[in-house]
XYZ file of C-alpha atoms in Angstrom:
517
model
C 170.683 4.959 141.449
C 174.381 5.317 141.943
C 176.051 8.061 139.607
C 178.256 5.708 138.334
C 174.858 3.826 136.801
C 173.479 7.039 135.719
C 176.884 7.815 133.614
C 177.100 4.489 132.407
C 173.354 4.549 131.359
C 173.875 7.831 129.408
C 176.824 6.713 127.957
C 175.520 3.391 126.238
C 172.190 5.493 125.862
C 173.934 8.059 123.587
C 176.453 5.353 122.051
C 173.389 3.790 120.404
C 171.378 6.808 119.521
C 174.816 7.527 117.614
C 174.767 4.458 116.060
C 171.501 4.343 114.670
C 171.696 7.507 113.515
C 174.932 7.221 111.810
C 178.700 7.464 112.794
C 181.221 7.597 110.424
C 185.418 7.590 109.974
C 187.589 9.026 107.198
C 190.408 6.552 105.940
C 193.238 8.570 104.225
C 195.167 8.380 101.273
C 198.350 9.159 100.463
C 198.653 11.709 96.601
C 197.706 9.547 93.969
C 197.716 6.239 95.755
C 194.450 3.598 96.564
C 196.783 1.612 98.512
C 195.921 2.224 102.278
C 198.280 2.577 105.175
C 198.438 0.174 107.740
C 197.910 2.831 110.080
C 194.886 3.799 108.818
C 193.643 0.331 108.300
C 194.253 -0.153 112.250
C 192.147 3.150 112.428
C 189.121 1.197 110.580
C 189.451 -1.910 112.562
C 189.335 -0.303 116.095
C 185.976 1.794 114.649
C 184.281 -1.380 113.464
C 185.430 -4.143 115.691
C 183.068 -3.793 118.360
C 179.771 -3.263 116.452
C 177.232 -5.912 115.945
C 177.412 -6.464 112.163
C 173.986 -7.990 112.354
C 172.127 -5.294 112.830
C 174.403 -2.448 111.011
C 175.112 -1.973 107.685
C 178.226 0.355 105.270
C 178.153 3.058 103.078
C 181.739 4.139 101.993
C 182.088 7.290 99.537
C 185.483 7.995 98.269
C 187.261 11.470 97.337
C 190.204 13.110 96.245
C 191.931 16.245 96.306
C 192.243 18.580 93.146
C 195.445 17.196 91.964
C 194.360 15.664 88.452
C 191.972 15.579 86.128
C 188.306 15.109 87.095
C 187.445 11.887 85.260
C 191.201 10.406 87.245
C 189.808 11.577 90.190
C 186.700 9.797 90.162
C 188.734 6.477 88.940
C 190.857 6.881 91.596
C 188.180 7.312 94.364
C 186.331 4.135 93.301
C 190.149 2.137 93.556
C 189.835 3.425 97.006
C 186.920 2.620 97.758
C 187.310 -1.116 96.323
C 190.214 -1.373 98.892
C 188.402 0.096 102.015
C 185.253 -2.626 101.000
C 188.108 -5.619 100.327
C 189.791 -4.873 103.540
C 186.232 -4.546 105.341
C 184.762 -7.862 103.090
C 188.097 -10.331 104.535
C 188.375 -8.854 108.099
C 184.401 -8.073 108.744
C 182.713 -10.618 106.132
C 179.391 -10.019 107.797
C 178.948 -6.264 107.547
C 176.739 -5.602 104.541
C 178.030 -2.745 102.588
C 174.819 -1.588 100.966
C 175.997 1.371 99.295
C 179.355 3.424 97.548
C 179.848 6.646 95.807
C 182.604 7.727 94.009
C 182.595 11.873 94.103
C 186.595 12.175 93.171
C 187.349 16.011 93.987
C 183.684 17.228 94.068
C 183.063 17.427 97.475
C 186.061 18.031 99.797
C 186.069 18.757 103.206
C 188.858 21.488 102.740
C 190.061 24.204 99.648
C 193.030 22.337 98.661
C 195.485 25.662 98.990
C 198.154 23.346 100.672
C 199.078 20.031 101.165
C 197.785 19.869 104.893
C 194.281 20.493 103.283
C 194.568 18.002 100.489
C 195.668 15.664 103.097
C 191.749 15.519 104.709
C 190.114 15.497 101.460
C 191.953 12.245 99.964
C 189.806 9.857 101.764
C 187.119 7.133 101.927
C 184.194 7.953 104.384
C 182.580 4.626 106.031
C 179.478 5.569 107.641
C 178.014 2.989 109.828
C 174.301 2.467 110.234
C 172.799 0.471 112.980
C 169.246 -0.025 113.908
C 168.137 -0.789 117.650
C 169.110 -4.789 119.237
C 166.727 -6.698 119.271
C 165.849 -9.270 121.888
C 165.535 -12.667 121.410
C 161.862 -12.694 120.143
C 162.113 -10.334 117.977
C 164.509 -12.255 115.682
C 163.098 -14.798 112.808
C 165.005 -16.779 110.856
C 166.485 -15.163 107.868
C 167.917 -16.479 104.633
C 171.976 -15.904 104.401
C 173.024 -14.075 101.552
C 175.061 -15.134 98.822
C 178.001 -13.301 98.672
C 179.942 -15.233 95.028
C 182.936 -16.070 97.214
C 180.601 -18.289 99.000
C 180.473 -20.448 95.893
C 183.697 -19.989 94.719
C 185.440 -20.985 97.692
C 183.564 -24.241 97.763
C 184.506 -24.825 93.881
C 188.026 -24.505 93.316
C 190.831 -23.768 95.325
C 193.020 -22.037 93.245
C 196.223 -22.282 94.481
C 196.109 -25.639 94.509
C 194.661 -26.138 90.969
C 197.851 -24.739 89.452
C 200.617 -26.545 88.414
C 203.495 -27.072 90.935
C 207.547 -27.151 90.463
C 210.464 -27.011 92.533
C 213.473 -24.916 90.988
C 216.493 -23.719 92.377
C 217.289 -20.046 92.287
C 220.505 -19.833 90.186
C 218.868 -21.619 87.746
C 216.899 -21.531 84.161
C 213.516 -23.349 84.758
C 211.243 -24.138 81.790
C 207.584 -25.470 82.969
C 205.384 -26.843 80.163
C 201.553 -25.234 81.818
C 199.436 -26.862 79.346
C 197.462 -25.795 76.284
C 200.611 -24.475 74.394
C 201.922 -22.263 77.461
C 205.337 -22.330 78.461
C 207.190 -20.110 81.593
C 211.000 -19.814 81.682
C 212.080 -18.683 85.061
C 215.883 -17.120 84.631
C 217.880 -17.228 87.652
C 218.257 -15.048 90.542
C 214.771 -14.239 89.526
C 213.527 -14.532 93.456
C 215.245 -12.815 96.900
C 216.534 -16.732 97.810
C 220.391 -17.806 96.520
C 221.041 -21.699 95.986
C 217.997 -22.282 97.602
C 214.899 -24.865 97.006
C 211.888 -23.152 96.088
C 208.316 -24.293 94.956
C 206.805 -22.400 92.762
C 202.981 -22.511 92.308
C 201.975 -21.105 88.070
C 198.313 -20.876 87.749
C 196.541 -20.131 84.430
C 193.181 -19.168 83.922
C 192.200 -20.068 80.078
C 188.535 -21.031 80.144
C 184.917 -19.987 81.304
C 184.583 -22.261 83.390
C 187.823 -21.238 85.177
C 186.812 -18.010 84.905
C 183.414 -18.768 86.762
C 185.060 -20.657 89.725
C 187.395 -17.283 90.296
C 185.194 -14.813 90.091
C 186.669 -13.430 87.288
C 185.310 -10.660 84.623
C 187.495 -9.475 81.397
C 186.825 -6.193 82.023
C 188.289 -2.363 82.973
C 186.392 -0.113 84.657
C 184.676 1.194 80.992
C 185.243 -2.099 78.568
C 185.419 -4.921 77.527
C 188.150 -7.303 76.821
C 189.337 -10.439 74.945
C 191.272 -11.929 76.996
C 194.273 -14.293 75.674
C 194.784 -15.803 79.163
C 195.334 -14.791 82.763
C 198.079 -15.976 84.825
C 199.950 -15.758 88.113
C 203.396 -17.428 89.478
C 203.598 -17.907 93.436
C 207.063 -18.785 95.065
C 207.761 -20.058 98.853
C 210.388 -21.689 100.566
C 209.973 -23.274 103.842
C 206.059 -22.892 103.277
C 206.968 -18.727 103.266
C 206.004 -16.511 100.467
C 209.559 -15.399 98.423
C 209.628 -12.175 96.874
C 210.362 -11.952 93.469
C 213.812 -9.249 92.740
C 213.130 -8.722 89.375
C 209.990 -8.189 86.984
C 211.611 -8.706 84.362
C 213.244 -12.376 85.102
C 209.777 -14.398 84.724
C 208.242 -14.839 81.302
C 204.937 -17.049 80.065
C 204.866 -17.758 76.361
C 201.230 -17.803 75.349
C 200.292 -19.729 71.652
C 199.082 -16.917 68.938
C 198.073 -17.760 65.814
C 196.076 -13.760 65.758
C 196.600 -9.557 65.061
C 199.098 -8.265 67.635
C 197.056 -5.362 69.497
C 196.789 -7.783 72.640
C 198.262 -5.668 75.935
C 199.161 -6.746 79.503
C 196.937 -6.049 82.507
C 197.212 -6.383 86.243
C 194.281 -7.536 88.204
C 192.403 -5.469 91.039
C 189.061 -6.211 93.090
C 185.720 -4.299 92.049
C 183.489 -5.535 94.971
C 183.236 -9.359 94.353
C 185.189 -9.837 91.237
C 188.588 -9.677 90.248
C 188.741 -6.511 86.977
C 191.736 -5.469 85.296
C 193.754 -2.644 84.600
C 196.045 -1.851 82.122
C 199.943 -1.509 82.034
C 201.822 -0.140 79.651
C 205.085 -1.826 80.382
C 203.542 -5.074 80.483
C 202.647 -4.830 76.492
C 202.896 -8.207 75.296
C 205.967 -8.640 72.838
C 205.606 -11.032 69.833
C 208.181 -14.062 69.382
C 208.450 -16.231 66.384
C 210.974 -19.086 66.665
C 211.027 -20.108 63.209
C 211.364 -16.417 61.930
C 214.614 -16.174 64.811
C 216.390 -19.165 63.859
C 215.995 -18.350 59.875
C 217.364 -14.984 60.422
C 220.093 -16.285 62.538
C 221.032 -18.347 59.395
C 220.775 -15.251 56.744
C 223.826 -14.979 54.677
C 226.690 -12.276 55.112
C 229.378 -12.097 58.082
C 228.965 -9.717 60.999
C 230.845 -8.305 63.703
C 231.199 -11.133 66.488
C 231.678 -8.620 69.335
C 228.461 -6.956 68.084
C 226.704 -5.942 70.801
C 222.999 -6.536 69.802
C 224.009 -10.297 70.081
C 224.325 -10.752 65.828
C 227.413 -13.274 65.250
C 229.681 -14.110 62.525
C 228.681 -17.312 61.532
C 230.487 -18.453 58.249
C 234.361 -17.586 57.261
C 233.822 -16.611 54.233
C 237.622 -14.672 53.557
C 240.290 -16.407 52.168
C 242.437 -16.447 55.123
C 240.142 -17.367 57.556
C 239.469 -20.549 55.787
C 243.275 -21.302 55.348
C 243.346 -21.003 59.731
C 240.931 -22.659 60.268
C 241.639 -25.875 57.964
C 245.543 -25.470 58.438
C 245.665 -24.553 62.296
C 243.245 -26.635 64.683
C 243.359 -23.764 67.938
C 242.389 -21.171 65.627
C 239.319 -22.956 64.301
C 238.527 -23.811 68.386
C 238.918 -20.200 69.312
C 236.954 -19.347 66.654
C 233.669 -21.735 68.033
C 234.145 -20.641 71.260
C 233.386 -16.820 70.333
C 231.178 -17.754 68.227
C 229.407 -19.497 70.817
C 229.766 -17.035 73.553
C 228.349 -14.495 70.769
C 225.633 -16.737 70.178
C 225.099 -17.700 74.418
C 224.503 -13.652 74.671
C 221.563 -13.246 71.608
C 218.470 -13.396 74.099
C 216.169 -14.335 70.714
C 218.312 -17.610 70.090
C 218.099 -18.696 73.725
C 214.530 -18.124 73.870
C 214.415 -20.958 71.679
C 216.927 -23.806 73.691
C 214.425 -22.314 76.771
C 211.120 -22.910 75.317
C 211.846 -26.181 73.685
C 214.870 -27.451 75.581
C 212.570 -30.343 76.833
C 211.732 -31.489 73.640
C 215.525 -31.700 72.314
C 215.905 -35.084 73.717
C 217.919 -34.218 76.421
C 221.043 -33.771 74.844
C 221.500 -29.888 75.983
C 222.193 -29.372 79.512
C 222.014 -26.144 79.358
C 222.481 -23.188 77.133
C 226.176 -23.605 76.759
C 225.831 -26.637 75.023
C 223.300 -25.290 72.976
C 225.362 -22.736 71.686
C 227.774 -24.553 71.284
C 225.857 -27.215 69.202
C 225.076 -23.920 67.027
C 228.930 -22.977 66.640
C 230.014 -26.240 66.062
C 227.482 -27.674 63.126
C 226.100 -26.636 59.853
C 222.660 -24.769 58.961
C 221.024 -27.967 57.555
C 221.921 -30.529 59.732
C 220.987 -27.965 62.594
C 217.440 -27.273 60.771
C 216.933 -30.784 59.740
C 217.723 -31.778 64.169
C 215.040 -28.821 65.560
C 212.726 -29.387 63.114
C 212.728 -33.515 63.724
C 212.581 -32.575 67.453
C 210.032 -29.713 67.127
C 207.971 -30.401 64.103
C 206.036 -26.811 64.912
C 208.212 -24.601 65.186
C 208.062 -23.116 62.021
C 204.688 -22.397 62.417
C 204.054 -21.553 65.714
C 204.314 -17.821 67.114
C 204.028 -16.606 71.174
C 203.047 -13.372 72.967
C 205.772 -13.297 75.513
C 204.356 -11.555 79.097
C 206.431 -10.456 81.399
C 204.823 -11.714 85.231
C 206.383 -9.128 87.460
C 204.836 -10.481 91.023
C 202.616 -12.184 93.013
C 199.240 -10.616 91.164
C 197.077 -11.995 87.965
C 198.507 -10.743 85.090
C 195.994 -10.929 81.713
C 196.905 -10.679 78.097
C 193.876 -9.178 76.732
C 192.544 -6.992 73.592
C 189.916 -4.782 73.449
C 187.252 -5.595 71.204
C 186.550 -3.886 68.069
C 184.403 -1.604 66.979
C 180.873 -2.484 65.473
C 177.029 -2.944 66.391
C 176.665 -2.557 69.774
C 173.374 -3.021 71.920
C 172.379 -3.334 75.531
C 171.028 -7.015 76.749
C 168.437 -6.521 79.842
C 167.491 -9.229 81.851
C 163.870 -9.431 83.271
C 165.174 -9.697 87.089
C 165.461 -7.201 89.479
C 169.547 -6.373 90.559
C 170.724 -8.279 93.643
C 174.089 -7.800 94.638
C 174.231 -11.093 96.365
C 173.639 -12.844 93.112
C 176.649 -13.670 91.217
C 175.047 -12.389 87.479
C 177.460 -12.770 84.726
C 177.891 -13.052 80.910
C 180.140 -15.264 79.113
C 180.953 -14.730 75.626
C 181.039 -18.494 73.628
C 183.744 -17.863 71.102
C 186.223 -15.831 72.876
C 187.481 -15.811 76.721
C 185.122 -12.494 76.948
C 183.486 -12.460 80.634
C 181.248 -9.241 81.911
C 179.814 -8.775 84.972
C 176.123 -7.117 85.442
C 175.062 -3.998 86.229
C 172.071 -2.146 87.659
C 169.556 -0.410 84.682
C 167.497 2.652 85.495
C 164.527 0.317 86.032
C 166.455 -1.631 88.944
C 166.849 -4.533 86.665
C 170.081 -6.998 85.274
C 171.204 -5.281 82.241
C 174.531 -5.861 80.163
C 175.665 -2.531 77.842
C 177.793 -1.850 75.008
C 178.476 -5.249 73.805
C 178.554 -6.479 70.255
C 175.439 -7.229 68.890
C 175.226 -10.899 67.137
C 177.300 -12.564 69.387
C 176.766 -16.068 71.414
C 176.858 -16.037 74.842
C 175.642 -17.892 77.944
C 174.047 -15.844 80.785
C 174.990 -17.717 84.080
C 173.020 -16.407 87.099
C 173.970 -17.886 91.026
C 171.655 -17.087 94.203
C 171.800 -19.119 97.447
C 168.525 -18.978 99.676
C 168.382 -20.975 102.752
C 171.790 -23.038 102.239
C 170.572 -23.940 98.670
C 171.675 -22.922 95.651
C 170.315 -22.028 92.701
C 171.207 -21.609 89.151
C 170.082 -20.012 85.949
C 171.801 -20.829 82.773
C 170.917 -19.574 79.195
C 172.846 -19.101 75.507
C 171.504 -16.774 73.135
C 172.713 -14.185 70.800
C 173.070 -10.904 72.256
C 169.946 -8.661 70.474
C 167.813 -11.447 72.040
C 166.325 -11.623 75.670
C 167.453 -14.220 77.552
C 165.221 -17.049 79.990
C 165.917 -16.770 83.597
C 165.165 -20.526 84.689
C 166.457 -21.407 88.394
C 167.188 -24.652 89.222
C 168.444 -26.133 92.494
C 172.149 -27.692 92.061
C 175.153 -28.906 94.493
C 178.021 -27.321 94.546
C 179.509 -30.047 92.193
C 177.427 -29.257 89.680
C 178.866 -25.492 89.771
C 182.037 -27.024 88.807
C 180.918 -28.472 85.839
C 178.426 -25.520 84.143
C 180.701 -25.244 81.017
C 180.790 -29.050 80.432
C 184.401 -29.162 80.877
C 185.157 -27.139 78.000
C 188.747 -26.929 76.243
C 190.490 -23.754 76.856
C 189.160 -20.420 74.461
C 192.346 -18.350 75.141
C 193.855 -19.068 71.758
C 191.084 -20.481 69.802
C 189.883 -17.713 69.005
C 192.951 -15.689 67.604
């Protein structure tokens, strides 16, 4: 034998003695930040592309350095890790990641006395596991697993189950999504000037919706009510557009409810999309009736004001004498009062959220305005109210959509009875296991009891819900489906179904977002 043969012998020799014993790479972060680095993400994909997912399978185990406090620290190693297994899931969808850990700053690899050393400890360890090829007969047929994307995919495409609209940037767009929700899109609100572009606003308001996405209504420690969950895409030229400001798109959302719902941005925990919340994205509460009556409260007021309040009647004695004696006075007069009332962003709200039931007769906010300088309170009531018989009653959350991400306008529930709900299955991770909640957009995912089995903790005891349970074995799939009232123990009952039966498991139920308020 030559020595080139002997060294190349050794080498694959020791390459898969390392392998099945276990090799491993350390992704890093940068200080308080899940979001990897594409340089690090190149790291992972050189270290993983060559290995036979087959027959190897992930553990990942994220850290932190001692910056923070403990319980942050271990939140923050499990948002890395849920980006190293995302990144691993869409680039590598075969390798089986069988295990994670989340230690935060408990086991570093340095003492954190300077940044150099907290550099090594803020990192995600994959460790890959690989037992010995196997020739040809020594492989049997095996069953593929379900990973819930699987079924998902094959459900519902979301982007093309939203609703569709081409605006032009310099522009105020007003799209009418359905079930009481309205966006208003101000202009300039994307990086494209006096440009076409076609924007995609997708709404998730159901169970059954929430089942096809893969969604849950939950943080990493509760549960939520959730009052909707939405997401605006923009392209031009078939090219995402970025969006300049996150301020400049805004979905109305019906409420007829107590005000302690907040705003939420959406992440991935393994296969499902959980939330986490945002204090900036705090739902505000909008009223039109209550706007437009305090708009028309007596008493005069400073038309330069700058909170947008307008003089409305001329009550002095000279000001009526101009205005009836000199025509230019009285014009003037409109025009700031128009201007004033062009610049109150409450009054506006109202010409952008209805302006496509007025009949068409407003072009645009201008002429809105000026319809409000020009005319008198009752023959102004008497028009919006024979043009929009609710809008007395009806009241909004307005949430701000700030980019390409799900955004969700949830609550947390309320305190009470709570009790844990254990299923008699053993955990799978390749099962999509979830609960939905019957009277309220409430989804939770499962989670693994002490005995290995399904369980479902800390929810309110009393309440109706519907255990939904997906497995695939041998290309078919399976499905359990049970309502009972939590306190109860539910019946697991498989039964084979087609993938257009999945997309019909909540009878095509009527959105719960606002129902329930």
């Amino acid at each position: 034998m030559t020595r080139l043969a002997i060294f190349v012998l050794l080498f694959v020799t020791s390459s898969s003695l390392k392998a099945q014993e276990g090799t491993s790479i350390s992704i890093l972060f940068d200080s308080d930040q899940h979001v990897a680095k594409s340089t690090e993400l190149s790291r992972l994909h050189s270290f993983l592309e060559d290995e036979d997912c087959g027959s190897c399978f992930l553990v990942l185990s994220g850290h932190t350095d001692s910056d923070g406090a403990d319980q942050y620290n271990i939140e923050l190693s499990q948002k890395r890790v849920n980006t190293i297994r995302n990144y691993i899931k869409k680039e590598f969808g075969c390798f089986d990641v069988q295990d994670t850990d989340f230690f935060g700053e408990s086991k570093p690899l340095n003492e954190n006395a300077n940044n150099q050393q907290k550099q090594a400890n803020r990192r995600v360890t994959v460790q890959l596991n690989c037992s010995p090829k196997k020739t040809d007969k020594d492989v049997t047929p095996s069953e593929p697993i379900l990973i819930p994307q699987d079924v998902w995919s094959s459900v519902v495409s979301p982007p093309s189950d939203g609703i569709n609209k081409r605006i032009f940037s310099n522009e105020y767009t007003t799209i009418e999504a359905g079930n009481g929700v309205v966006v208003v899109i101000e202009p300039h609100a994307f990086s494209l000037e006096n440009k076409a572009i076609d924007v995609t606003f997708l709404q998730c308001t159901s169970r059954q919706k929430a089942f096809n996405m893969g969604f849950t209504t939950q943080t990493s420690d509760s549960l939520l009510e959730s009052g909707g969950m939405f997401r605006i895409l923009a392209k031009a030229d078939g090219r995402p557009v970025e969006q300049l400001r996150p301020d400049a798109v805004h979905v109305f959302i019906p409420n007829s409810g107590p005000d302690d719902f907040e705003g939420f941005t959406s992440y991935m925990d393994e296969s499902y999309v959980h939330w986490e919340k945002r204090d900036e994205l705090k739902p505000e509460n909008f009223s039109p009736g209550r706007e437009i009556a305090q708009f028309f409260d007596p008493g005069e007021m400073d038309i330069q004001d700058q909170s947008g309040t307008c003089e409305r009647d001329c009550n002095l004695f000279w000001c009526k004498i101009k205005s009836a004696l000199f025509p230019g006075y009285r014009k003037r007069r409109d025009e700031n009062l128009a201007a004033c009332i062009g610049s109150n962003g409450d009054i506006m709200r109202i010409y952008d959220l209805f302006k496509n039931k007025l009949n068409g007769e407003f072009p645009d906010r201008e002429s809105f305005a000026k319809y409000l300088a020009e005319n008198k309170r009752d023959d102004i009531m008497n028009k919006l109210r024979a043009d929009v018989p609710q809008i007395d009653e009806v009241s909004y959350y307005v949430l701000d959509l700030p980019n390409a991400r799900w955004i969700n306008c949830d609550r947390f529930l309320g305190e009470g009875d709570r009790t844990t709900v254990l299923v008699d299955e053993d955990y799978n991770t390749k099962w999509d296991v979830r609960l939905f909640f019957d009277d309220q957009l409430s989804v939770m995912r499962a989670a693994k009891s002490d005995k290995g089995k399904i369980q479902f903790a800390n929810i309110p005891i009393g309440e109706l819900v519907t255990l939904v349970i997906v497995k695939k074995l041998s290309d078919v799939i399976y499905l359990s489906k049970e309502t009972f009232r939590t306190g109860d123990t539910p019946i697991v009952n498989f039964k084979k179904v087609s993938t257009d039966d999945l997309k019909y498991v909540f009878d095509k139920e009527q959105s719960l977002g606002s129902s329930s308020r």
